[in-house]
Amino acid sequence: MRMKSFVKQFEQQVVQSWDSPALGNYRAKPMSYQALASQIEILHILFRESGLVAGDKIAINAASSAAWGETFMAVTTGGYVATVLFNGFLPSDTQRMVAHSDSRILFTERSAFAKMDFEAMPQLLGVVDINSGQLLASRGNFGYIYHNRHILFAQKYATGMSPEDVCYVEPEPESLCCILYTSGSTGNPKGVMLPYRSISSNVELFSTTQPYKRGDRYLSMLPFSHIFGLLADLVTGLCMGMHITVLGVPPIPKVVKQALCAVKPRVVMLVPLVLSKLVENTIGEFVHSRAGSERLAAYNQNEEFCAALRTILLQAMGGRVELILTGGAAIPVDLERLLAVKLKLPFVTGYGMTECGPLISIGHRDNYALKSAGIIVEGMEAKIDSQEPTTVAGELLVRGVNLFKGYYKNSEADAESFTADGWFRTGDLGVLDDNNNLFLVGRCKSMLLSTNGQNIFPEEIEVVLNTLPYVAESIVVQRENRLVALIVPDLDAIENIDHQTLNTLMADNIKRLNESIPAYEAVAMYELRYEPFDKTPKGSIKRYLYK
């Protein structure tokens, strides 16, 4: 049986939710599904009149916003290919990737384009500021068509669009839907080619494993340029007829709580770092007090206390939350146990990659396994490249319906990424238990070797170090057979602390760290850094930049 494409699912929800709110920025009036359909049609007219044909590339390079989502849906429902570029890339890199992708139109931000050279992207017909709609540059007659796009729409729909006018061509499952340029932790950016098959399969997986419901409100806090944000926050929500509110500002606890209480979502998805700060800001004083620590240590005998903390946290999230989902990085074990075991919150983790659009595994509320990345999802196969795959970590290999088509114009990367029999090498190390629960321990290329031949996974050390006082983020590197922790301190927490005191506190942190990890993983020294580490669109630290 042929899978229903997300394009047709979206079409159905547009028609059925015509007058309902669809998409909007936080603290701004949302557009209805009717308005969204009209904006999509205006863009379709622009693309057609400009001479674009199905399969042509259209690039999006901007921060997440309602206009970003509108543009992506217009591109993909029109049969074009969305080139998705992280807005954190340097303008020079963005320019290079726009040219490499053969994109014909670029939707970006004025400030970013000001640092690009239009002449170095000769294939472009035009550049548009995605939020204001201002035409920033053009060639040929694109400018004329762009400025007359609303007139062309009015000529076609004299009385406006009706639900009967909405009809998108169903794409072939294997045709290319989007290219996501991802700056992986181990090298240069690569264009991941995702077919409609992969996007449609992921929409089905998200909609069947999460309590998404038509008409529900959802707060998007993940960047759309990252595959989890694109699929879980934007595409699936619109394909379910939900009302998506784009946060659009840094997710600091105060803002996140205000937004959650305004939106009152049923599902909350956020990365471990944001979740950790939200929990700390909301119930940290109770968790860390002497009395609170003692009660949580004996949580089975203090159910009322745990229930109270649970209520406080859920109310801070809007009071309607049925599921908290996190992924993209390891979650501290103590935080996971607090949420899932002691407070019995509806909490799970998931795991995926851009190359799988993204889902590989996801936790189930009824049988969530601690420290796991969830269960391998339906439609995907996974195996561990190890003689003892349930106990000895090896590289995770996957294949299945979610898998990408390869890297755009990069056959060398394709050859390195697939086995001879078609399994994709994820680069992640882990084990699979007998119930198909996936447990990850680190990246192949980040694994270190101790002097006695013991494998060391720096991520396991970092997840402990990042929970200690005054630590914002860290990475562990190896120098002359010694482990060194590079630490970015929490600048807000150390505001009134002098340098000498800070060094004393960090030295104590290293001592506490080494007491809680195996001796062969002991950190010999640390270095303080006062600028955040460079990161990929996913939020992973670019390890190859730090030695």
XYZ file of C-alpha atoms in Angstrom:
547
model
C 0.000 0.000 0.000
C 1.371 3.407 -1.021
C 2.114 5.792 1.843
C 0.036 8.986 1.834
C 2.344 11.914 1.251
C 2.587 14.718 3.785
C 1.629 17.099 0.965
C -1.813 15.506 0.670
C -2.168 15.325 4.459
C -1.452 19.041 4.648
C -3.918 19.740 1.842
C -6.638 17.852 3.724
C -6.001 19.805 6.937
C -6.010 23.148 5.098
C -9.470 22.366 3.741
C -10.846 21.011 7.025
C -9.271 23.731 9.224
C -9.927 26.620 6.813
C -10.930 29.227 9.391
C -8.770 27.936 12.237
C -5.412 29.453 13.244
C -2.458 27.744 11.605
C 0.839 29.517 12.132
C 2.109 32.612 13.906
C 4.959 34.189 15.794
C 4.846 34.426 19.592
C 2.880 37.507 20.734
C 1.683 38.176 17.181
C -1.622 37.439 15.471
C -1.525 34.035 13.753
C -2.562 33.424 10.169
C -5.460 31.058 9.525
C -5.209 28.015 7.282
C -7.098 30.082 4.705
C -4.492 32.854 4.870
C -1.675 30.309 4.778
C -3.161 28.688 1.671
C -3.398 32.096 -0.015
C 0.215 32.981 0.804
C 1.341 29.604 -0.506
C -0.574 30.176 -3.757
C 0.991 33.630 -4.179
C 4.426 32.019 -3.943
C 3.394 29.244 -6.348
C 2.403 31.911 -8.866
C 5.744 33.696 -8.359
C 7.684 30.475 -8.891
C 5.755 29.459 -12.031
C 5.795 32.910 -13.641
C 9.543 33.134 -12.999
C 10.065 30.005 -15.078
C 10.782 27.546 -12.287
C 9.849 23.914 -12.861
C 9.356 20.980 -10.512
C 12.653 19.959 -8.980
C 14.200 23.439 -9.031
C 15.891 24.455 -5.773
C 14.756 27.336 -3.545
C 16.949 28.208 -0.545
C 15.828 29.322 2.919
C 18.452 30.884 5.196
C 16.835 32.637 8.160
C 15.845 32.307 11.790
C 12.648 30.369 12.502
C 9.466 32.359 11.979
C 5.953 31.997 10.619
C 7.231 33.328 7.287
C 9.918 30.605 7.280
C 7.270 27.920 7.712
C 5.019 29.466 5.068
C 7.913 29.527 2.583
C 8.939 25.911 3.217
C 5.379 24.644 2.752
C 5.031 26.677 -0.460
C 8.228 25.223 -1.878
C 7.447 21.597 -1.049
C 3.736 21.635 -1.969
C 4.679 23.124 -5.330
C 6.996 20.274 -6.263
C 10.169 22.324 -5.788
C 13.124 21.404 -3.590
C 13.739 23.357 -0.377
C 17.414 24.037 0.315
C 17.509 24.505 4.098
C 20.479 26.470 5.443
C 21.247 27.128 9.108
C 21.101 30.862 9.803
C 24.142 30.468 12.058
C 26.408 29.702 9.101
C 28.867 32.419 8.142
C 27.512 34.451 5.197
C 30.469 33.285 3.105
C 29.562 29.653 3.804
C 25.901 30.317 3.075
C 26.846 31.912 -0.219
C 28.973 28.879 -1.107
C 26.147 26.455 -0.272
C 23.548 28.451 -2.194
C 25.770 28.160 -5.251
C 26.569 24.496 -4.604
C 22.863 23.614 -4.301
C 21.959 25.269 -7.640
C 19.227 27.244 -5.862
C 17.277 29.700 -8.070
C 15.752 31.900 -5.351
C 17.083 32.751 -1.883
C 14.849 33.696 1.054
C 17.067 35.151 3.762
C 17.480 38.137 6.088
C 18.690 41.583 5.042
C 21.535 41.561 7.591
C 22.874 38.234 6.297
C 22.597 39.156 2.625
C 24.465 42.404 3.249
C 27.584 40.277 3.809
C 27.103 38.167 0.660
C 28.097 38.797 -2.952
C 25.100 38.448 -5.285
C 27.440 38.216 -8.284
C 29.052 35.118 -6.765
C 25.662 33.347 -7.001
C 24.934 33.771 -10.723
C 22.240 31.094 -10.824
C 19.958 33.110 -8.524
C 16.980 34.930 -10.019
C 16.268 36.857 -6.852
C 16.870 37.336 -3.133
C 13.997 38.127 -0.755
C 14.007 39.246 2.875
C 11.834 36.492 4.318
C 10.187 38.553 7.068
C 9.587 41.944 5.455
C 9.063 40.613 1.951
C 11.468 43.203 0.534
C 13.211 42.238 -2.706
C 16.946 42.554 -1.991
C 18.357 41.663 -5.417
C 17.130 40.292 -8.737
C 18.015 39.388 -12.306
C 16.036 39.541 -15.527
C 12.304 40.051 -15.083
C 12.129 38.447 -11.626
C 11.766 41.842 -9.952
C 8.807 42.777 -12.140
C 7.060 39.452 -11.469
C 7.782 39.669 -7.747
C 6.311 43.162 -7.409
C 3.189 42.061 -9.323
C 2.635 38.733 -7.576
C -0.390 39.977 -5.604
C -1.976 41.387 -8.763
C -1.488 38.040 -10.516
C -3.113 36.300 -7.538
C -6.090 38.695 -7.600
C -6.555 38.097 -11.323
C -6.757 34.342 -10.732
C -8.907 34.536 -7.570
C -11.114 37.601 -7.958
C -13.130 36.766 -4.835
C -10.271 35.098 -2.944
C -9.430 31.434 -2.539
C -11.942 28.864 -1.357
C -11.250 25.405 0.082
C -12.168 23.911 -3.307
C -9.213 25.742 -4.867
C -6.658 23.924 -2.731
C -5.175 21.029 -4.673
C -1.519 20.130 -4.501
C 0.095 17.617 -6.837
C 1.002 14.439 -4.978
C 4.744 13.912 -5.436
C 6.433 10.646 -6.211
C 7.772 9.140 -2.965
C 11.344 9.012 -4.264
C 11.402 12.522 -5.702
C 13.577 15.004 -3.828
C 11.773 17.115 -1.205
C 14.531 19.052 0.533
C 18.275 19.377 0.978
C 19.510 20.173 4.477
C 23.052 21.414 4.692
C 24.405 20.148 7.966
C 27.711 21.189 9.455
C 28.467 17.904 11.156
C 30.694 17.723 14.209
C 33.442 16.034 12.190
C 33.873 18.101 9.033
C 32.600 20.346 6.276
C 28.887 20.909 5.545
C 27.143 18.341 3.390
C 23.786 18.562 1.630
C 21.523 15.774 2.910
C 18.952 14.837 0.231
C 15.629 13.831 1.788
C 12.899 12.429 -0.501
C 9.169 12.907 0.058
C 9.133 9.292 1.293
C 11.305 10.167 4.277
C 9.395 13.326 5.230
C 6.009 11.590 4.882
C 7.145 8.598 6.948
C 8.431 10.852 9.719
C 5.195 12.864 9.780
C 3.294 9.602 10.223
C 5.653 8.459 13.000
C 5.479 11.730 14.929
C 1.698 11.961 14.589
C 1.137 8.383 15.770
C 3.639 8.326 18.647
C 2.917 11.786 20.089
C -0.443 13.050 21.412
C -0.860 15.589 18.607
C -4.483 16.580 18.009
C -6.159 18.754 15.421
C -6.795 22.246 16.757
C -4.250 21.912 19.566
C -1.729 24.672 20.144
C 1.984 23.925 19.977
C 5.003 26.030 20.951
C 7.917 25.653 18.552
C 11.237 26.180 20.333
C 13.555 24.243 18.008
C 15.116 25.831 14.897
C 13.416 24.924 11.625
C 16.847 24.620 10.014
C 17.367 21.561 12.227
C 15.530 18.441 11.097
C 13.835 17.806 14.468
C 12.429 21.320 14.560
C 11.412 21.161 10.913
C 9.533 17.877 11.224
C 8.288 17.743 14.809
C 7.522 21.425 15.278
C 6.444 22.607 11.831
C 5.502 20.028 9.213
C 3.799 17.441 11.439
C 1.860 20.111 13.314
C 0.493 21.636 10.111
C -0.293 18.179 8.715
C -2.358 17.581 11.868
C -4.287 20.865 11.630
C -2.627 22.313 14.735
C -1.951 25.935 15.665
C 1.830 26.443 15.655
C 3.330 29.331 17.631
C 6.977 30.048 16.800
C 8.907 31.265 19.871
C 11.490 33.056 17.728
C 13.670 34.272 20.628
C 16.388 32.574 22.739
C 14.715 29.952 24.992
C 15.691 31.346 28.385
C 13.573 29.946 31.263
C 11.574 33.113 31.968
C 10.521 33.531 28.335
C 9.871 29.811 27.836
C 7.589 29.645 30.891
C 5.644 32.723 29.799
C 5.202 31.308 26.316
C 4.212 27.842 27.547
C 1.613 29.320 29.889
C 0.213 31.399 27.017
C 0.130 28.547 24.493
C -0.758 25.676 26.894
C 0.552 22.891 24.627
C -0.172 19.205 24.987
C 3.313 18.235 23.746
C 6.553 19.975 24.731
C 9.729 19.255 22.779
C 13.018 20.841 23.767
C 16.721 20.023 23.979
C 18.206 18.741 27.278
C 20.037 21.992 28.025
C 16.866 24.090 27.820
C 14.895 21.476 29.748
C 17.558 21.383 32.472
C 17.505 25.178 32.855
C 13.710 25.214 32.896
C 13.580 22.589 35.661
C 16.287 24.374 37.640
C 14.510 27.717 37.345
C 11.154 26.243 38.361
C 11.828 23.707 41.115
C 15.593 23.933 41.658
C 15.309 25.523 45.092
C 13.185 22.598 46.325
C 15.344 19.936 44.675
C 18.632 21.257 46.066
C 17.545 22.169 49.594
C 18.662 19.794 52.305
C 15.103 18.749 53.133
C 14.193 18.403 49.454
C 17.264 16.315 48.670
C 16.461 13.949 51.530
C 12.852 13.577 50.428
C 13.831 12.916 46.816
C 16.424 10.371 47.903
C 13.553 8.467 49.533
C 10.987 9.407 46.885
C 8.908 6.253 47.432
C 8.178 7.426 50.983
C 7.513 11.039 49.952
C 4.910 10.756 47.216
C 3.065 13.933 48.242
C 6.246 15.995 47.988
C 7.046 14.533 44.561
C 3.467 15.123 43.416
C 3.728 18.762 44.495
C 6.930 19.262 42.498
C 5.332 17.555 39.529
C 2.344 19.916 39.710
C 4.549 23.003 39.984
C 6.581 21.978 36.944
C 3.573 21.025 34.813
C 1.791 24.259 35.683
C 4.899 26.174 34.620
C 4.552 24.403 31.256
C 0.981 25.550 30.780
C -0.905 22.906 32.765
C -1.990 20.671 29.844
C 1.217 18.770 29.048
C 0.781 15.086 28.211
C 4.297 14.459 26.912
C 7.765 15.983 27.333
C 10.139 14.857 24.594
C 13.840 15.641 24.450
C 16.716 14.638 22.209
C 19.665 15.957 20.260
C 22.117 15.440 23.137
C 22.617 13.255 26.184
C 20.431 14.130 29.151
C 22.093 14.092 32.599
C 21.233 10.877 34.419
C 20.160 12.676 37.607
C 17.770 14.911 35.656
C 16.319 11.936 33.794
C 15.720 10.026 37.038
C 14.175 13.093 38.653
C 11.683 13.579 35.828
C 10.851 10.010 34.810
C 11.207 8.097 38.090
C 10.824 10.419 41.063
C 8.276 12.890 39.677
C 6.702 10.361 37.278
C 6.381 12.942 34.524
C 5.326 11.888 30.990
C 8.915 12.096 29.791
C 10.734 10.298 26.953
C 13.799 10.789 24.779
C 14.248 10.334 21.074
C 17.152 9.975 18.685
C 17.655 10.647 15.040
C 19.771 12.219 12.361
C 19.252 14.596 9.488
C 19.974 11.627 7.191
C 16.896 9.837 8.565
C 14.605 12.812 8.417
C 15.105 12.445 11.524
C 13.637 9.503 13.444
C 15.637 6.388 14.262
C 14.297 5.711 17.764
C 11.871 7.203 20.237
C 10.804 6.387 23.784
C 7.348 5.123 24.734
C 5.613 6.575 27.756
C 4.341 3.207 28.984
C 7.659 1.358 28.929
C 10.389 3.980 28.850
C 13.871 2.589 29.558
C 16.159 4.887 31.536
C 19.365 6.016 29.790
C 17.991 4.826 26.462
C 17.350 6.786 23.289
C 14.097 4.909 22.866
C 12.992 1.991 20.703
C 13.865 1.696 17.009
C 10.876 3.113 15.117
C 8.633 1.199 12.738
C 9.971 1.113 9.206
C 13.611 1.280 10.298
C 16.109 -1.502 10.939
C 19.142 -1.133 13.151
C 22.134 -3.235 14.089
C 25.303 -2.740 16.107
C 28.657 -3.420 14.461
C 29.943 -5.457 17.399
C 30.427 -9.139 18.206
C 28.343 -8.595 21.358
C 25.782 -5.967 20.252
C 23.800 -6.085 23.505
C 26.785 -5.495 25.782
C 29.796 -4.205 23.799
C 29.389 -0.847 22.058
C 29.820 -0.700 18.317
C 28.801 1.616 15.509
C 25.054 1.886 14.926
C 24.032 0.988 11.370
C 20.529 1.715 10.061
C 18.392 1.352 6.957
C 14.729 1.739 6.109
C 11.971 4.001 4.889
C 13.269 7.151 6.609
C 16.715 7.000 5.041
C 17.995 9.778 2.789
C 19.032 9.501 -0.880
C 22.639 10.544 -0.366
C 24.642 13.778 -0.220
C 24.070 16.331 -2.954
C 26.878 16.200 -5.538
C 29.143 14.373 -3.084
C 29.655 10.762 -4.157
C 32.782 10.518 -2.002
C 30.743 11.175 1.152
C 28.135 8.656 -0.039
C 30.768 5.962 -0.429
C 32.119 6.608 3.067
C 28.662 6.593 4.669
C 27.194 3.321 3.396
C 28.256 -0.296 3.722
C 28.439 -2.486 0.633
C 25.020 -3.973 1.469
C 23.259 -0.623 1.964
C 23.452 0.068 5.706
C 24.029 3.700 6.693
C 26.903 4.316 9.086
C 25.558 6.724 11.711
C 28.934 7.376 13.317
C 27.297 6.861 16.724
C 28.374 4.146 19.142
C 25.939 2.164 21.251
C 24.248 -1.103 22.126
C 20.773 -2.546 21.477
C 19.080 -4.588 24.179
C 16.764 -7.539 23.563
C 13.735 -5.211 23.521
C 15.232 -3.052 20.757
C 16.013 -0.216 23.162
C 18.946 1.833 21.893
C 21.640 3.008 24.316
C 24.204 5.461 22.930
C 27.629 6.112 24.385
C 29.292 8.543 21.968
C 30.589 9.237 18.474
C 33.075 6.987 16.680
C 35.345 9.875 15.779
C 35.240 11.416 19.255
C 36.176 8.198 21.032
C 39.528 8.441 22.825
C 41.957 5.696 23.804
C 43.580 5.569 27.256
C 47.215 4.558 27.793
C 46.078 1.071 28.821
C 43.913 0.639 25.717
C 40.568 1.434 27.351
C 37.962 3.162 25.175
C 36.900 6.564 26.531
C 33.730 8.285 25.378
C 34.104 11.995 26.226
C 30.352 12.614 26.001
C 29.842 10.401 29.053
C 32.253 12.588 31.045
C 30.785 15.840 29.762
C 27.216 14.972 30.694
C 28.356 14.642 34.331
C 30.559 17.739 34.255
C 27.759 19.867 32.791
C 25.577 19.197 35.848
C 28.121 20.675 38.266
C 27.841 24.230 39.628
C 28.873 27.173 37.437
C 29.368 24.987 34.313
C 27.440 26.076 31.213
C 28.992 23.615 28.739
C 32.162 21.600 28.280
C 34.110 19.289 26.035
C 36.833 16.828 26.974
C 39.920 16.493 24.772
C 43.081 14.436 24.978
C 46.551 16.020 25.144
C 49.676 13.910 25.524
C 47.642 11.018 26.921
C 45.930 13.223 29.503
C 42.280 14.280 29.513
C 41.650 18.009 29.598
C 38.234 19.601 30.188
C 37.498 22.798 28.265
C 34.818 24.581 30.286
C 32.584 27.523 29.464
C 31.329 28.839 32.822
C 27.774 30.009 33.433
C 28.323 33.752 33.047
C 25.172 34.696 34.955
C 26.112 32.495 37.910
C 29.700 33.792 38.150
C 28.826 37.482 37.753
C 29.944 38.361 41.278
C 32.725 35.773 41.603
C 36.380 36.794 41.183
C 38.796 34.818 39.001
C 40.653 33.160 41.883
C 37.457 31.977 43.544
C 36.147 30.697 40.231
C 39.285 28.632 39.708
C 38.906 27.176 43.199
C 35.288 26.247 42.456
C 36.201 24.642 39.132
C 39.038 22.687 40.687
C 36.519 21.358 43.199
C 34.217 20.451 40.317
C 36.985 18.435 38.661
C 37.607 16.637 41.951
C 33.895 15.818 42.296
C 33.795 14.724 38.656
C 36.700 12.326 39.042
C 35.139 10.815 42.140
C 32.025 9.906 40.166
C 33.597 8.366 37.036
C 36.006 5.431 36.435
C 39.669 6.118 37.144
C 40.695 5.675 33.494
C 38.340 8.541 32.588
C 39.792 10.930 35.162
C 40.303 14.499 33.967
C 43.820 15.769 34.664
C 43.236 19.494 34.200
C 40.796 22.088 32.922
C 40.791 25.311 30.925
C 38.207 28.075 31.198
C 36.767 29.630 28.043
C 34.466 32.609 28.071
C 32.900 32.255 24.630
C 30.353 29.519 23.753
C 31.691 26.672 21.629
C 30.953 26.793 17.901
C 28.015 24.539 17.138
C 26.257 22.767 14.274
C 22.602 23.466 13.325
C 21.668 20.607 15.649
C 23.443 22.323 18.530
C 26.311 19.826 18.722
C 29.742 21.251 19.481
C 32.109 21.235 16.509
C 34.667 19.071 18.250
C 37.149 19.166 15.414
C 37.782 22.863 16.179
C 39.056 22.138 19.691
C 42.212 20.294 20.604
